[in-house]
Tab-separated table of C-alpha atoms in Angstrom:
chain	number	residue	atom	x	y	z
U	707	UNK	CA	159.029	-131.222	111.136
U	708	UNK	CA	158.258	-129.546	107.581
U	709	UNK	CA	155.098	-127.770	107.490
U	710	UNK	CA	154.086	-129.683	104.172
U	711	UNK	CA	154.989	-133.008	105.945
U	712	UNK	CA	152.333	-131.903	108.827
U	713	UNK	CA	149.573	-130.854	105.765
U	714	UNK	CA	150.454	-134.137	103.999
U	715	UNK	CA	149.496	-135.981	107.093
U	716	UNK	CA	146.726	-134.069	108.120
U	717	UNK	CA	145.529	-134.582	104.516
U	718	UNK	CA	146.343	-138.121	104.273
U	719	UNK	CA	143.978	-138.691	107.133
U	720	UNK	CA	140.411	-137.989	104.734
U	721	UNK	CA	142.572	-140.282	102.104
U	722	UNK	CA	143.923	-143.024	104.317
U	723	UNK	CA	141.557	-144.908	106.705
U	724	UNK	CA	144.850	-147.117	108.801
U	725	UNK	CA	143.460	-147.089	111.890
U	726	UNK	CA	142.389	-150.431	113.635
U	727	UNK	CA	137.627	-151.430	113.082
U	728	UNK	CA	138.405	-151.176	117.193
U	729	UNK	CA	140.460	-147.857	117.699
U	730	UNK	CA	138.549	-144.478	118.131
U	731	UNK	CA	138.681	-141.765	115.302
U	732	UNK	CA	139.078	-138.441	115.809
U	733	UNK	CA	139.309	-135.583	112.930
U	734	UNK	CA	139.221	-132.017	113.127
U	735	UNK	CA	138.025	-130.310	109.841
U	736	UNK	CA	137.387	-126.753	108.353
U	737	UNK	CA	133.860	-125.657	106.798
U	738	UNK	CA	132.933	-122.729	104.758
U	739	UNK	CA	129.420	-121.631	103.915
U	740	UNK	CA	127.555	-118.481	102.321
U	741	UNK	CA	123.703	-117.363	102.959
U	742	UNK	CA	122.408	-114.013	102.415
U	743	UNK	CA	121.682	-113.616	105.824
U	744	UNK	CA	124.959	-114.582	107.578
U	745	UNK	CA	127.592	-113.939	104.511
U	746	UNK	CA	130.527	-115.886	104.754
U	747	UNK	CA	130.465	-118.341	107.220
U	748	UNK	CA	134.256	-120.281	108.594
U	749	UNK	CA	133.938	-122.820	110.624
U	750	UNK	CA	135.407	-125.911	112.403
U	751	UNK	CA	134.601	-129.487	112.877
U	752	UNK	CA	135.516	-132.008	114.789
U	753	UNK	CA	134.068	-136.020	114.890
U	754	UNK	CA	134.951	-138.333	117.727
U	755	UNK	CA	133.620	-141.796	116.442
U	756	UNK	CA	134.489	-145.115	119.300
U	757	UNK	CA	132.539	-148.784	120.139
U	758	UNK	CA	132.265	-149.267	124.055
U	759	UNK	CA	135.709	-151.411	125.410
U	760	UNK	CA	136.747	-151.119	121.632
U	761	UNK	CA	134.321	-154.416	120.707
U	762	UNK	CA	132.823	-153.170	117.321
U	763	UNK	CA	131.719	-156.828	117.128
U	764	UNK	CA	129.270	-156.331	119.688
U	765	UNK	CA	128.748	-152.715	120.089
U	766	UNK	CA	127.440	-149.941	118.178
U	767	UNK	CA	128.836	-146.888	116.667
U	768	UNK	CA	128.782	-143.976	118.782
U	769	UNK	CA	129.150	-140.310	117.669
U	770	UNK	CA	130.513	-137.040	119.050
U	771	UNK	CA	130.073	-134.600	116.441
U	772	UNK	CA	131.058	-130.082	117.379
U	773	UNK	CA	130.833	-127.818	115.085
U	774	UNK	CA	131.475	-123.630	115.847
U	775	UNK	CA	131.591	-121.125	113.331
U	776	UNK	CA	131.663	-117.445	112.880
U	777	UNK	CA	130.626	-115.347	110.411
U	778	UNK	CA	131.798	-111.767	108.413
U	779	UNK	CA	128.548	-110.194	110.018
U	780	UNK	CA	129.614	-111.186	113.868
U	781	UNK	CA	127.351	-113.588	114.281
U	782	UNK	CA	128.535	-116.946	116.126
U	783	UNK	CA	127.690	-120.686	117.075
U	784	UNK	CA	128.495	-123.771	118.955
U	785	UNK	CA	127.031	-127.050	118.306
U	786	UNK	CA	127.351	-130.448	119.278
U	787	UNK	CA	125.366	-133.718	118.452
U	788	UNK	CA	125.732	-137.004	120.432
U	789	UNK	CA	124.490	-140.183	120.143
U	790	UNK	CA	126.163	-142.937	122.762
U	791	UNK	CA	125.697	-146.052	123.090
U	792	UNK	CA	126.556	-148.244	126.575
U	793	UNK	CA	128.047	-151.527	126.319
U	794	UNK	CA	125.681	-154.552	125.047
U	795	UNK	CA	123.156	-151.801	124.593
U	796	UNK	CA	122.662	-151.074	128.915
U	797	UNK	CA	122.308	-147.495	127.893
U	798	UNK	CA	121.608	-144.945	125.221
U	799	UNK	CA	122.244	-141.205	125.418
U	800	UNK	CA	120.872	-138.869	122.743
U	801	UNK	CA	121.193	-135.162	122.637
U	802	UNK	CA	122.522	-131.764	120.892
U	803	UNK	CA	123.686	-128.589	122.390
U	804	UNK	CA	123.067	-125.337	120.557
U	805	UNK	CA	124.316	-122.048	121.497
U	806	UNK	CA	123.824	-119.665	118.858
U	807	UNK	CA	123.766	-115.675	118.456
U	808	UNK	CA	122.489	-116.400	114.904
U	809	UNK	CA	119.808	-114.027	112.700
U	810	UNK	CA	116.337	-116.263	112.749
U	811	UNK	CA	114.161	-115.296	110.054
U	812	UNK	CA	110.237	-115.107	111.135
U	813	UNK	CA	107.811	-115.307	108.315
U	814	UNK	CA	104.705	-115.317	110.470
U	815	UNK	CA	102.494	-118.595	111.666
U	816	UNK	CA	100.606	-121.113	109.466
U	817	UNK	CA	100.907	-122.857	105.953
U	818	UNK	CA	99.951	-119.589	104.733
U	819	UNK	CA	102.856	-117.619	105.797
U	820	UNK	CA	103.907	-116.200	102.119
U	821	UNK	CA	105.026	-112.488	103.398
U	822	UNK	CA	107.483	-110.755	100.560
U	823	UNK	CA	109.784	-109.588	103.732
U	824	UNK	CA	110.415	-112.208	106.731
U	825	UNK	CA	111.044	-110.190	109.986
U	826	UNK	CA	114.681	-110.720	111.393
U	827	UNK	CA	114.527	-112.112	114.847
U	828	UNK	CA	118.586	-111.412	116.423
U	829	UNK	CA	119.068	-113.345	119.271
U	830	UNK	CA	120.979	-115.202	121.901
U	831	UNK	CA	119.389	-118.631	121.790
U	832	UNK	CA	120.185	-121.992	123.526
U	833	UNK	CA	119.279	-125.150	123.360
U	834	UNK	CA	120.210	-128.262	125.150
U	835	UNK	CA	118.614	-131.433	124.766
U	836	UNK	CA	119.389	-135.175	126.190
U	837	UNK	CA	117.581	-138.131	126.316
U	838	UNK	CA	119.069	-140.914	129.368
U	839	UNK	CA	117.581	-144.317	127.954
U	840	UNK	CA	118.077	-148.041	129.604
U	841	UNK	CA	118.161	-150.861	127.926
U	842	UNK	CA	114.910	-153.040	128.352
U	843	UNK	CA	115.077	-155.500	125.363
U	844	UNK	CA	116.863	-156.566	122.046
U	845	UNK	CA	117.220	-152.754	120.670
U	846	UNK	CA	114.459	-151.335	122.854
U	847	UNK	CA	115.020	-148.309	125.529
U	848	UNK	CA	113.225	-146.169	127.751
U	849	UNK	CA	114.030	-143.355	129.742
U	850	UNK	CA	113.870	-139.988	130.706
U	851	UNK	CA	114.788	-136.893	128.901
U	852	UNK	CA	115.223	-132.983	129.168
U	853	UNK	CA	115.520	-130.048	126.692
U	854	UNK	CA	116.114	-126.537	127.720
U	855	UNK	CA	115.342	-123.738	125.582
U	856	UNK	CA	116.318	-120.107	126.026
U	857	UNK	CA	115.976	-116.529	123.460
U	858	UNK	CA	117.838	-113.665	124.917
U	859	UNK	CA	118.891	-110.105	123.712
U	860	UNK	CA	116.265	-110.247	121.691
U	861	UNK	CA	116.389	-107.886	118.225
U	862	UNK	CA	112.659	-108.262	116.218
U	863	UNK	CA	113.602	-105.820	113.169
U	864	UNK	CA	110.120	-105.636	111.567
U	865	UNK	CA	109.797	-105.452	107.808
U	866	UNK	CA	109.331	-101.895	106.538
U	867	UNK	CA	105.953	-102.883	105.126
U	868	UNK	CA	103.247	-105.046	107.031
U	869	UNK	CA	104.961	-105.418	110.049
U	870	UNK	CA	104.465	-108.916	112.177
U	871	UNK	CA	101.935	-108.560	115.131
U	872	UNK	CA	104.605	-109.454	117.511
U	873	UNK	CA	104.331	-113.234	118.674
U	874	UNK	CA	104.186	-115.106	122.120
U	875	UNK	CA	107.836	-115.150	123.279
U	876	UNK	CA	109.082	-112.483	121.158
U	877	UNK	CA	110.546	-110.486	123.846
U	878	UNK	CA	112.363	-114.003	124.975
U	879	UNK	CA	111.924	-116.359	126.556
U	880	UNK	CA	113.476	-119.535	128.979
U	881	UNK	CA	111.334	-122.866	129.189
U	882	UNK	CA	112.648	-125.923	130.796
U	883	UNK	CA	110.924	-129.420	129.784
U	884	UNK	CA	110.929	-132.457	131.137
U	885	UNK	CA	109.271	-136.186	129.991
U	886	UNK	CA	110.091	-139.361	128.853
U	887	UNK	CA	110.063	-141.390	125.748
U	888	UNK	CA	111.011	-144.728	124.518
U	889	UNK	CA	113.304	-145.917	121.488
U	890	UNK	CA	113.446	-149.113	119.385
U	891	UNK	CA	116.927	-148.812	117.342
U	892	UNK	CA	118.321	-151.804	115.228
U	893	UNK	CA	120.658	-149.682	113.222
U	894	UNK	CA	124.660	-150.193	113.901
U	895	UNK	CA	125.423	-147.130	112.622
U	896	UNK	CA	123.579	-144.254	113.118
U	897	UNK	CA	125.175	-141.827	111.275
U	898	UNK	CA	124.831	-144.184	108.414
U	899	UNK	CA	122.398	-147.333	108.844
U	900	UNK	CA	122.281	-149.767	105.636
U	901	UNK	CA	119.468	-151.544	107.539
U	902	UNK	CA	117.612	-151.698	110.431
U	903	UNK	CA	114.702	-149.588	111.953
U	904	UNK	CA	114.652	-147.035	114.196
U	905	UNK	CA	111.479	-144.873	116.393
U	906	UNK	CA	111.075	-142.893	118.684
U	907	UNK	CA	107.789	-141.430	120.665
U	908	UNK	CA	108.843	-138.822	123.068
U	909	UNK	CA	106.351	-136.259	125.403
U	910	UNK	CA	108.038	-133.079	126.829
U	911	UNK	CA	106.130	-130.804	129.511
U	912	UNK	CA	107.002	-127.523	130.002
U	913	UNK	CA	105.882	-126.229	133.502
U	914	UNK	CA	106.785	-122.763	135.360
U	915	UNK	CA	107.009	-125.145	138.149
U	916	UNK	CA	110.435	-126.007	137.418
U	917	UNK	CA	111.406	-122.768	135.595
U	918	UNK	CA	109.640	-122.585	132.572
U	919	UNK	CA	108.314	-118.827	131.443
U	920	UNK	CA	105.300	-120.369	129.518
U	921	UNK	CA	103.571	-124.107	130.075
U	922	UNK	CA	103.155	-125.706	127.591
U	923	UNK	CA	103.487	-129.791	125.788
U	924	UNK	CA	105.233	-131.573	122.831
U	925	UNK	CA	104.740	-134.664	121.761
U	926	UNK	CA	106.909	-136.307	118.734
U	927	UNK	CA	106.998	-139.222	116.855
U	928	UNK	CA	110.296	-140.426	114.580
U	929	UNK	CA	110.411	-143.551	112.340
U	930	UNK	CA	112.857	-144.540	109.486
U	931	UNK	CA	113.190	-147.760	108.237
U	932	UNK	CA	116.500	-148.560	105.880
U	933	UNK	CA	116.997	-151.575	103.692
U	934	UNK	CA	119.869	-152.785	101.307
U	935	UNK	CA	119.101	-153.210	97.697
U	936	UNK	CA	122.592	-154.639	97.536
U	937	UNK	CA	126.161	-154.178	98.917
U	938	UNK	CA	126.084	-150.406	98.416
U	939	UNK	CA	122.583	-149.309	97.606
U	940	UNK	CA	120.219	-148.458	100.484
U	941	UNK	CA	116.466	-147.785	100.497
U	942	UNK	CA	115.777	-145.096	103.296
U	943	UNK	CA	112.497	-143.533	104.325
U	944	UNK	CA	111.486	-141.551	107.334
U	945	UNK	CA	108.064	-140.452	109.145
U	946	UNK	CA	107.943	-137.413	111.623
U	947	UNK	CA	105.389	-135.426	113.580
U	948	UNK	CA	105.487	-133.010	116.443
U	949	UNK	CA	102.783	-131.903	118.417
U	950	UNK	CA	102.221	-128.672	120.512
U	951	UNK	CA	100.002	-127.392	123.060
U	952	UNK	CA	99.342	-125.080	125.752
U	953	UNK	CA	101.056	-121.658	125.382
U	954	UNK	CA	104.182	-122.143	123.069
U	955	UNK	CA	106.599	-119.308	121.948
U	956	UNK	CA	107.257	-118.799	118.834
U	957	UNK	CA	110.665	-120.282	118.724
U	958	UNK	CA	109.865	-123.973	119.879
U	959	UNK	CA	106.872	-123.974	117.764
U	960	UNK	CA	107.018	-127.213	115.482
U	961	UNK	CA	109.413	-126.128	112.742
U	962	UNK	CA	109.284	-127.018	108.895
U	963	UNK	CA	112.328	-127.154	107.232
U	964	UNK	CA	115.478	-128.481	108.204
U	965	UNK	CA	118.958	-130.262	107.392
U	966	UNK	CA	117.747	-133.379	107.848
U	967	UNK	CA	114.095	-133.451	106.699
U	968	UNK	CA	112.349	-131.036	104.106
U	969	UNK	CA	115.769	-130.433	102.762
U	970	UNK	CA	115.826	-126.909	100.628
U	971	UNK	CA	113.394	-125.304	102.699
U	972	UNK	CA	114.646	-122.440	105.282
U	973	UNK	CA	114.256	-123.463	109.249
U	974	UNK	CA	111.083	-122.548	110.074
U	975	UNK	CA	109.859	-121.363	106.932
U	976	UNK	CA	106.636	-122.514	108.266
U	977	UNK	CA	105.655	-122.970	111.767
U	978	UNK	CA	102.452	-123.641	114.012
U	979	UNK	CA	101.650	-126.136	116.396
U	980	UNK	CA	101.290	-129.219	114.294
U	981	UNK	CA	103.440	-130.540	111.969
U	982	UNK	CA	104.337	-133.486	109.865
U	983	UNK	CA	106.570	-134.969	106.958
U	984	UNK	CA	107.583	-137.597	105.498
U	985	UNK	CA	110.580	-138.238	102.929
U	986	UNK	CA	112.298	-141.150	100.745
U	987	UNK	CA	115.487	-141.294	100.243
U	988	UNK	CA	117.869	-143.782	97.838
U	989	UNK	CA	121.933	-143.864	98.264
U	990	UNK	CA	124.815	-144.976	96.461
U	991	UNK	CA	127.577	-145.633	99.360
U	992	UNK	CA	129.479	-145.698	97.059
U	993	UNK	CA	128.943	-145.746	93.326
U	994	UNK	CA	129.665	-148.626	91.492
U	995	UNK	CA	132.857	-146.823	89.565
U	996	UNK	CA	134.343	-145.836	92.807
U	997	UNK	CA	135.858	-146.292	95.945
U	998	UNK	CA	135.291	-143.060	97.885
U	999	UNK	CA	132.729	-141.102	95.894
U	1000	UNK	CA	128.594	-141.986	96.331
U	1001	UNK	CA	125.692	-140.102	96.052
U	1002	UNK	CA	121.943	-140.044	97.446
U	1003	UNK	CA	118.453	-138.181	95.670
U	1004	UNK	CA	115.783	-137.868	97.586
U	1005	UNK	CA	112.337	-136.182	98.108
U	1006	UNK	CA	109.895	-135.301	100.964
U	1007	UNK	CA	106.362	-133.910	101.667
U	1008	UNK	CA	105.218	-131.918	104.420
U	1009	UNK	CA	102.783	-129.462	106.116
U	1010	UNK	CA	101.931	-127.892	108.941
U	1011	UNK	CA	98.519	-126.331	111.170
U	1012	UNK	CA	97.403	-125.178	114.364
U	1013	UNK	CA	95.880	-128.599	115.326
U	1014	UNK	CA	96.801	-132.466	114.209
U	1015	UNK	CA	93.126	-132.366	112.900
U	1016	UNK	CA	93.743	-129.219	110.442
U	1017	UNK	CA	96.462	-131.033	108.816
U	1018	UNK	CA	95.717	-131.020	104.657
U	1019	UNK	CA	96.912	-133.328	103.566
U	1020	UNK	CA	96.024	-132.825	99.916
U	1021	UNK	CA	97.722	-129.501	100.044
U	1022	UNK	CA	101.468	-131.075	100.891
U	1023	UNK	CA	104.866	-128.706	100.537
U	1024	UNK	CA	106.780	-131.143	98.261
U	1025	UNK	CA	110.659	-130.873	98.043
U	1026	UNK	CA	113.458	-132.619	96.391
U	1027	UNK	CA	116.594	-132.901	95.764
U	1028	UNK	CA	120.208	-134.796	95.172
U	1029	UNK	CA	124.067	-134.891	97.111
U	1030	UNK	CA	127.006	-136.248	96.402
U	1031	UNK	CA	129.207	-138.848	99.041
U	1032	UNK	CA	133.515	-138.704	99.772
U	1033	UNK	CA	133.884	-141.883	101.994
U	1034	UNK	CA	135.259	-140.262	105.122
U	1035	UNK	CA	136.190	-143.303	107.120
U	1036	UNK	CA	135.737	-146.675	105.195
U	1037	UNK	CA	136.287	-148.953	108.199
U	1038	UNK	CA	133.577	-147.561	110.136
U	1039	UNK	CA	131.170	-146.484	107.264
U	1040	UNK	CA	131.430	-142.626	107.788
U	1041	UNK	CA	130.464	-140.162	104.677
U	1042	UNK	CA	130.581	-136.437	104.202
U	1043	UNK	CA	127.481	-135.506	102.422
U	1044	UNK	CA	127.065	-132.479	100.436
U	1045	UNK	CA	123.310	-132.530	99.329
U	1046	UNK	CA	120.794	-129.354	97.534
U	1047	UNK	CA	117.672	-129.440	98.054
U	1048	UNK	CA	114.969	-127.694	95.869
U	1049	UNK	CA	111.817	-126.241	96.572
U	1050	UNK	CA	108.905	-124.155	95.052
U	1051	UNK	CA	110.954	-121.033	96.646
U	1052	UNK	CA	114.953	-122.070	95.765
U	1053	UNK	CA	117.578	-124.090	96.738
U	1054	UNK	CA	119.690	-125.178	100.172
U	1055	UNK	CA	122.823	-126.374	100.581
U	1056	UNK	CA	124.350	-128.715	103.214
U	1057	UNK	CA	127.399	-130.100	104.148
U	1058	UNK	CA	127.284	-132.770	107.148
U	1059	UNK	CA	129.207	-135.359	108.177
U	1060	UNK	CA	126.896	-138.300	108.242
U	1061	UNK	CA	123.546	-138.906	106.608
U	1062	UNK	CA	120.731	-136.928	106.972
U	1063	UNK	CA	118.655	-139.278	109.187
């Protein structure tokens, strides 16, 4: 077969959506990114979208979406994001898989973490995470769930000026949690819900009983609630919190800044032990003028502290931003989003399939 008769297919595939509402999907994709800290970045993705028995009448969407990539400075990752869903909704599995050798850049604890120089962190890290859920109602599940966390081979390359005192777990670290939680979900599709509400309250304990190198507990709350202005306009909005005690390293500590909430601010820009956010988000899937192309803007507010009582709320980070929308799969409601988001220190960039919650 001619090579441009293979690329024609292969291309016709993010053009041409033939295959049966009931069939599985399966596409294989290349990414490129740039950040100061990585340079170029090449990477590959692949999506695995499928209803249980084929009924998309009656089931949900479920998602398999891997990601690796490598990058000009050696660095390397593997990724994977699931969310399942059982026949007639008997089960629900949740979970991502991390493992990264990745630079992490540490600017210190607290809201006031404004250093000129963030220490690099260079590590093996890995994270697993899955959450086993039954079926107890009309979109309600409970369950158990698990999330292991490890930092490895650890590199803290100190800023030339003010150096970081060195925080808990910054010679690594391998913590194994376990606890339960409990879902309501009346979304179809979760990689792009037009309506519907979905929450989540989940407890995690970390114990060196089974393994863990510190003890400590996280509680989190989720909620996001979509509604349709009309056919292809949606009204989406989203509440989290996480909540730490006990002796936590520095690496699970509740996180601020994210591809998915407090868009444009760096992964852990600011950390502690408390931390909350909410955001507000309107999409065009898709614009009025086209058949493929939509957009989204959206905002969000958040903070962080050392206890759910310090939380300031009149001193919120704000952040903002817009993305654009290439209808990926039309029969099963699948975008690629490319969004920016801005904050008081810049700009970041994403490229996902899916939206952002």
């Amino acid at each position: 077969m001619k090579p441009h008769t293979l690329l024609g297919r292969y291309l016709g595939k993010f053009t041409n959506d033939t295959t049966a509402p009931e069939k599985p999907r399966f596409l294989v994709y290349p990414t490129a990114t740039y950040a100061p800290e990585t340079s170029l970045e090449l990477g590959i993705s692949t999506l695995y979208l499928y209803h249980a028995r084929g009924d998309y009448k009656t089931n949900r969407l479920s998602e398999i979406n891997a990601f690796t990539f490598v990058t000009l400075r050696g660095q390397y990752g593997f990724n994977i994001d699931n969310a399942l869903y059982g026949h007639r909704d008997r089960w629900l599995f949740i979970g991502r898989t991390r493992l990264q050798r990745f630079p992490l850049l540490y600017y210190g604890i607290g809201k006031d973490a404004y250093p000129a120089a963030p220490a690099t962190v260079d590590a093996l890290s890995i994270q697993i995470r899955q959450r086993a859920l039954k079926g107890i109602g009309k979109n309600l599940f409970t369950g158990l769930q698990v999330d292991y966390q490890a930092l490895s081979r650890v590199s803290f390359d100190q800023p030339d000026r003010n150096p970081f005192p060195l925080p808990t777990g910054a010679r690594g670290s391998a913590n194994l949690g376990l606890g339960a939680g409990v879902v309501y979900d009346s979304r179809q599709n979760a990689l792009n819900a037009r309506r519907g509400f979905f929450g989540e309250l989940a407890f995690l304990d970390y114990n060196p009983a089974w393994g863990s190198t510190f003890r400590f507990q996280n509680t989190n709350f989720d909620l996001r609630y979509y509604r349709t202005i009309n056919k292809t306009q949606v009204l989406a909005w989203q509440g989290f919190g996480q909540f730490m005690s006990g002796t936590v390293p520095f690496n699970q500590l509740a996180l601020l800044g994210s591809e998915t909430i407090m868009r444009g601010y760096y992964p852990g820009r600011f950390r502690d032990r408390a931390h909350v956010a909410t955001q507000l988000e309107y999409r065009f899937l898709p614009f009025p003028f086209s058949k493929r192309l939509g957009g989204a803007v959206f905002a969000s507010v958040g903070t962080v502290a050392p206890t759910p009582a310090q939380l300031d709320v009149r001193k919120l980070l704000p952040a903002g931003g817009a993305g654009l929308r290439y209808f990926l799969f039309p029969k099963k409601d699948i975008f690629l989003r490319f969004d920016v988001g801005f904050t008081r220190e810049g700009p970041g960039f994403y490229v996902f399939t899916g939206e952002a919650f």
